[in-house]
PDB file of C-alpha atoms in Angstrom:
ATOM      1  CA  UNK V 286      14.066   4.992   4.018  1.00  0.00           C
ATOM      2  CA  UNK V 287      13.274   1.322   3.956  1.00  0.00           C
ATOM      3  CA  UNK V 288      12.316   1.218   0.035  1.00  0.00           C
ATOM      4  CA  UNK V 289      16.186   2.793  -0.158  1.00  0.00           C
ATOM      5  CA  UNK V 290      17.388  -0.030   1.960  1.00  0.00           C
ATOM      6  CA  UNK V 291      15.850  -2.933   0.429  1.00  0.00           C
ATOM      7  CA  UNK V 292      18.096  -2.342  -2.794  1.00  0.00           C
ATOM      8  CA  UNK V 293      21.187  -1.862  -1.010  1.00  0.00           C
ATOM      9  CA  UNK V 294      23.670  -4.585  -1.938  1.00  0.00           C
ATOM     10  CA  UNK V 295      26.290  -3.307   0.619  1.00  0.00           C
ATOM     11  CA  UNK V 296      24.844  -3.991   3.934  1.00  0.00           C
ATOM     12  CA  UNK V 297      24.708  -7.530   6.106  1.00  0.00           C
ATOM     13  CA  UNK V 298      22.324  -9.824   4.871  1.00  0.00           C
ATOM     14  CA  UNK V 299      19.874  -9.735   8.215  1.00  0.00           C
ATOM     15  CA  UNK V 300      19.838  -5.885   6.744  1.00  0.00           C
ATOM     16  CA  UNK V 301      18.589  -6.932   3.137  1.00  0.00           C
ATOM     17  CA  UNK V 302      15.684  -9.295   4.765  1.00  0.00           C
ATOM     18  CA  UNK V 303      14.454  -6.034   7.141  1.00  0.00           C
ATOM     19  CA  UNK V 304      14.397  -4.356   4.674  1.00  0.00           C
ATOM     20  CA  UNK V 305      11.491  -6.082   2.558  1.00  0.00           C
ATOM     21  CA  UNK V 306       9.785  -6.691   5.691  1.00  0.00           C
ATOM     22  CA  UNK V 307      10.351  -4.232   6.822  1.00  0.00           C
ATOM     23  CA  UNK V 308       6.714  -2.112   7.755  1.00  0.00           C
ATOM     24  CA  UNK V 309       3.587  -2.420   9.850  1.00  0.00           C
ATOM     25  CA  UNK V 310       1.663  -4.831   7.767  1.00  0.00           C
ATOM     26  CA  UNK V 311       4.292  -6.542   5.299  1.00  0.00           C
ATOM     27  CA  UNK V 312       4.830 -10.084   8.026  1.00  0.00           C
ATOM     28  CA  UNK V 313       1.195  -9.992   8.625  1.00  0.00           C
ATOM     29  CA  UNK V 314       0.571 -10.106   4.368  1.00  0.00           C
ATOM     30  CA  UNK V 315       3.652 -12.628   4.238  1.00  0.00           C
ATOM     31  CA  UNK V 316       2.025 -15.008   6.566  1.00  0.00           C
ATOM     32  CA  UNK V 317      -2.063 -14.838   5.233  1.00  0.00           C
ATOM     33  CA  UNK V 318      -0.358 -15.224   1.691  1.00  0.00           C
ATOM     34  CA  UNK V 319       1.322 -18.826   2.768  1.00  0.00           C
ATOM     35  CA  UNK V 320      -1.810 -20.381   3.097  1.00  0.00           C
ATOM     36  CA  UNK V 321      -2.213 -19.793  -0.979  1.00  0.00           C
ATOM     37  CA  UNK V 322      -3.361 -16.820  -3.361  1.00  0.00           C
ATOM     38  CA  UNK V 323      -5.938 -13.945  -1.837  1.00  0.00           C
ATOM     39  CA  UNK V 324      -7.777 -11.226  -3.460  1.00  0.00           C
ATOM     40  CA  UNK V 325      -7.103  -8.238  -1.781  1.00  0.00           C
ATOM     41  CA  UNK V 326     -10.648  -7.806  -0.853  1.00  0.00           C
ATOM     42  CA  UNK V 327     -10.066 -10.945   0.918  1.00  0.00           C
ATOM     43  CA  UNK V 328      -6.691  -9.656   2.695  1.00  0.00           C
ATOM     44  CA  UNK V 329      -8.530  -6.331   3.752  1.00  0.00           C
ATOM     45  CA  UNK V 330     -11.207  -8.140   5.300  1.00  0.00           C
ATOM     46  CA  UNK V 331      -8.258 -10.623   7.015  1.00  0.00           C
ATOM     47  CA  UNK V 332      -6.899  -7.185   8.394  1.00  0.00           C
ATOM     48  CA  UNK V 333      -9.711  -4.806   9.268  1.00  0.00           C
ATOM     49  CA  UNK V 334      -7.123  -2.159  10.741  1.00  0.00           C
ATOM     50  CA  UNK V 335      -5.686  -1.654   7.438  1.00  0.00           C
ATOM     51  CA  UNK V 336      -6.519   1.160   4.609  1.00  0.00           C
ATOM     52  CA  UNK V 337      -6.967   0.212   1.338  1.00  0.00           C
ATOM     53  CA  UNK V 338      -4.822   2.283   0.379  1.00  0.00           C
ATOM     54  CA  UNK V 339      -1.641   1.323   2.433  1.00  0.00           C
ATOM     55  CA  UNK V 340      -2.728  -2.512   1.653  1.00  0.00           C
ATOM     56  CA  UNK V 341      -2.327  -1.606  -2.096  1.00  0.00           C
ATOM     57  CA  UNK V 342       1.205   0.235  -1.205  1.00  0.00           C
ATOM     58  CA  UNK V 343       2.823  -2.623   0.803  1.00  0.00           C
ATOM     59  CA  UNK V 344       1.569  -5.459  -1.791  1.00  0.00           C
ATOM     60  CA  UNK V 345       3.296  -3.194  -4.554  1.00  0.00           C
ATOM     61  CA  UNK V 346       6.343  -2.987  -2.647  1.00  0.00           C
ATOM     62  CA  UNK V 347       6.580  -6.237  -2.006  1.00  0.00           C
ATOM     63  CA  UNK V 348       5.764  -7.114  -5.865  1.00  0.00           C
ATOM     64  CA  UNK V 349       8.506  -5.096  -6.338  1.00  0.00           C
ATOM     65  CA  UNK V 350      10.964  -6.810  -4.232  1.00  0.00           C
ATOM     66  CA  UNK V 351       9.756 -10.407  -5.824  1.00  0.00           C
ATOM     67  CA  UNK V 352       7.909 -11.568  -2.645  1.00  0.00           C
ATOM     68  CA  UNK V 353       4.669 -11.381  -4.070  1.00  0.00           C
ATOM     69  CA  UNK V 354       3.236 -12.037  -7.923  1.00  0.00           C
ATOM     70  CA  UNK V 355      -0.038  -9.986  -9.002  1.00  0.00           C
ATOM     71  CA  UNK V 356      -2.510 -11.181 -11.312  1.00  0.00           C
ATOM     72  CA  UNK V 357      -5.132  -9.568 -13.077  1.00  0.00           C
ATOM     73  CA  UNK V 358      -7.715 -11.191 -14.690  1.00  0.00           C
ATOM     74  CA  UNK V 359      -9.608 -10.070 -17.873  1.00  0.00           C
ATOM     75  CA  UNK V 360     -12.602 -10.337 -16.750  1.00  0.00           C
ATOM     76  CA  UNK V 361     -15.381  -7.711 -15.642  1.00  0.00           C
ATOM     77  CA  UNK V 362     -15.312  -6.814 -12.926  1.00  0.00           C
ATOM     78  CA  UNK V 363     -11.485  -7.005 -13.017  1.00  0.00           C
ATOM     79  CA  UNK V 364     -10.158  -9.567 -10.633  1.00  0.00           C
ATOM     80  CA  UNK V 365      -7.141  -9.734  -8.866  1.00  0.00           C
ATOM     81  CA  UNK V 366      -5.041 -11.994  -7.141  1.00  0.00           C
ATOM     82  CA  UNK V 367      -1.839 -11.612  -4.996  1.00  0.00           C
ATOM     83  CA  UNK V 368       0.060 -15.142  -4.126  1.00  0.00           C
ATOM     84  CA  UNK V 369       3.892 -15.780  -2.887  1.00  0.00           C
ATOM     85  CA  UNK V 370       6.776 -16.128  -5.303  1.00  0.00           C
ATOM     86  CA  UNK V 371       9.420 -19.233  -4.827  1.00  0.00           C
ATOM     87  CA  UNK V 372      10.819 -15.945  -3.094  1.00  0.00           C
ATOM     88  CA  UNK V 373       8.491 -15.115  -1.090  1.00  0.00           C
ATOM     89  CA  UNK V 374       8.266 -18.664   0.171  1.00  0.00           C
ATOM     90  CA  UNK V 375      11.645 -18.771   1.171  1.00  0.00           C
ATOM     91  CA  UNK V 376      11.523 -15.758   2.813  1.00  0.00           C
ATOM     92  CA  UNK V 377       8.792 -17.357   4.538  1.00  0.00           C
ATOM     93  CA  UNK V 378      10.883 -20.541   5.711  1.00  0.00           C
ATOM     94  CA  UNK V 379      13.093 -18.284   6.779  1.00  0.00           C
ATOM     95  CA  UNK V 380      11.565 -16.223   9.057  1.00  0.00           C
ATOM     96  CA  UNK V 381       9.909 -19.364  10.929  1.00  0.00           C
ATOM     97  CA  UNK V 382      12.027 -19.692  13.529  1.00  0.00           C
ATOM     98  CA  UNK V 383      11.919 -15.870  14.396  1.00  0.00           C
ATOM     99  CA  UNK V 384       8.782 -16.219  14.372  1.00  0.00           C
ATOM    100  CA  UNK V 385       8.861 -19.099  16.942  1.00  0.00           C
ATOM    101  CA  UNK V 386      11.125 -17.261  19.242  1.00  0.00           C
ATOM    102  CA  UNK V 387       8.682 -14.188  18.843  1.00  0.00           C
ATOM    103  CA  UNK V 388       5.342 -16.952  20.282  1.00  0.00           C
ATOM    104  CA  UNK V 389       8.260 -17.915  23.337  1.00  0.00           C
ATOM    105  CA  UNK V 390       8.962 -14.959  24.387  1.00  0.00           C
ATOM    106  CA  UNK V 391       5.147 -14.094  24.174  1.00  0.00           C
ATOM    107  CA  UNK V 392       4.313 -16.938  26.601  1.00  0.00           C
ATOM    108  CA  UNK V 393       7.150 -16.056  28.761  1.00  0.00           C
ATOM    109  CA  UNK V 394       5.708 -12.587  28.984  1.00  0.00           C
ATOM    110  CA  UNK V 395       2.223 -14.350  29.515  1.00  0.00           C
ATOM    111  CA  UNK V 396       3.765 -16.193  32.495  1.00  0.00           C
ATOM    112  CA  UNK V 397       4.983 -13.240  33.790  1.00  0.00           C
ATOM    113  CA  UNK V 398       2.437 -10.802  34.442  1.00  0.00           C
ATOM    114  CA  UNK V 399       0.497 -14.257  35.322  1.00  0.00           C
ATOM    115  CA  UNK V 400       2.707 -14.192  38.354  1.00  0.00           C
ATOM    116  CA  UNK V 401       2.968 -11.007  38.987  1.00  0.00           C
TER     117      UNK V 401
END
């Protein structure tokens, strides 16, 4: 239902960001790719939890929705590398303050059950 949503063009625009995000492991990519181009042997290992084969789904999706830029070497073995479009980035920018309101609210939970 998400793939659907993500080319939408009538919906609000918080709508059209979930929707490329949207997914169990898609932030979690987002953020290891800002730090600069991974092989996805190097993402897997990043992310233990995840298959190889839903790592290889939600990079493709998100290739597809211009977040991410695959390239394949011709060399032997093949090599691969998955880094962050100028899209990708912005999304990126984007989401940092969500993100800092997601490590507040964290703490505050912290500091709850602290006192509790």
């Amino acid at each position: 239902m998400a793939r659907m949503r993500s080319r939408e063009t009538n919906v609000c625009g918080v709508t059209a960001a979930v929707a490329v995000i949207d997914g169990k492991w898609k932030t979690l990519l987002l953020w290891l790719l800002e730090s600069g181009p991974h092989r996805p042997g190097e993402l897997r290992r990043r992310i233990p939890e995840i298959s190889e084969k839903v790592l290889t789904q939600a990079l493709r999706e998100m290739e597809d929705d211009g977040l991410v830029h695959r390239e394949v070497y011709d060399v032997l073995p093949p090599k691969t590398v998955y880094s962050l479009t100028v899209e990708g980035r912005e999304l990126s920018e984007a989401l940092a303050p969500l993100s800092d309101w997601g490590h507040r609210r964290l703490d505050r939970l912290v500091a709850e059950r602290a006192v509790s």
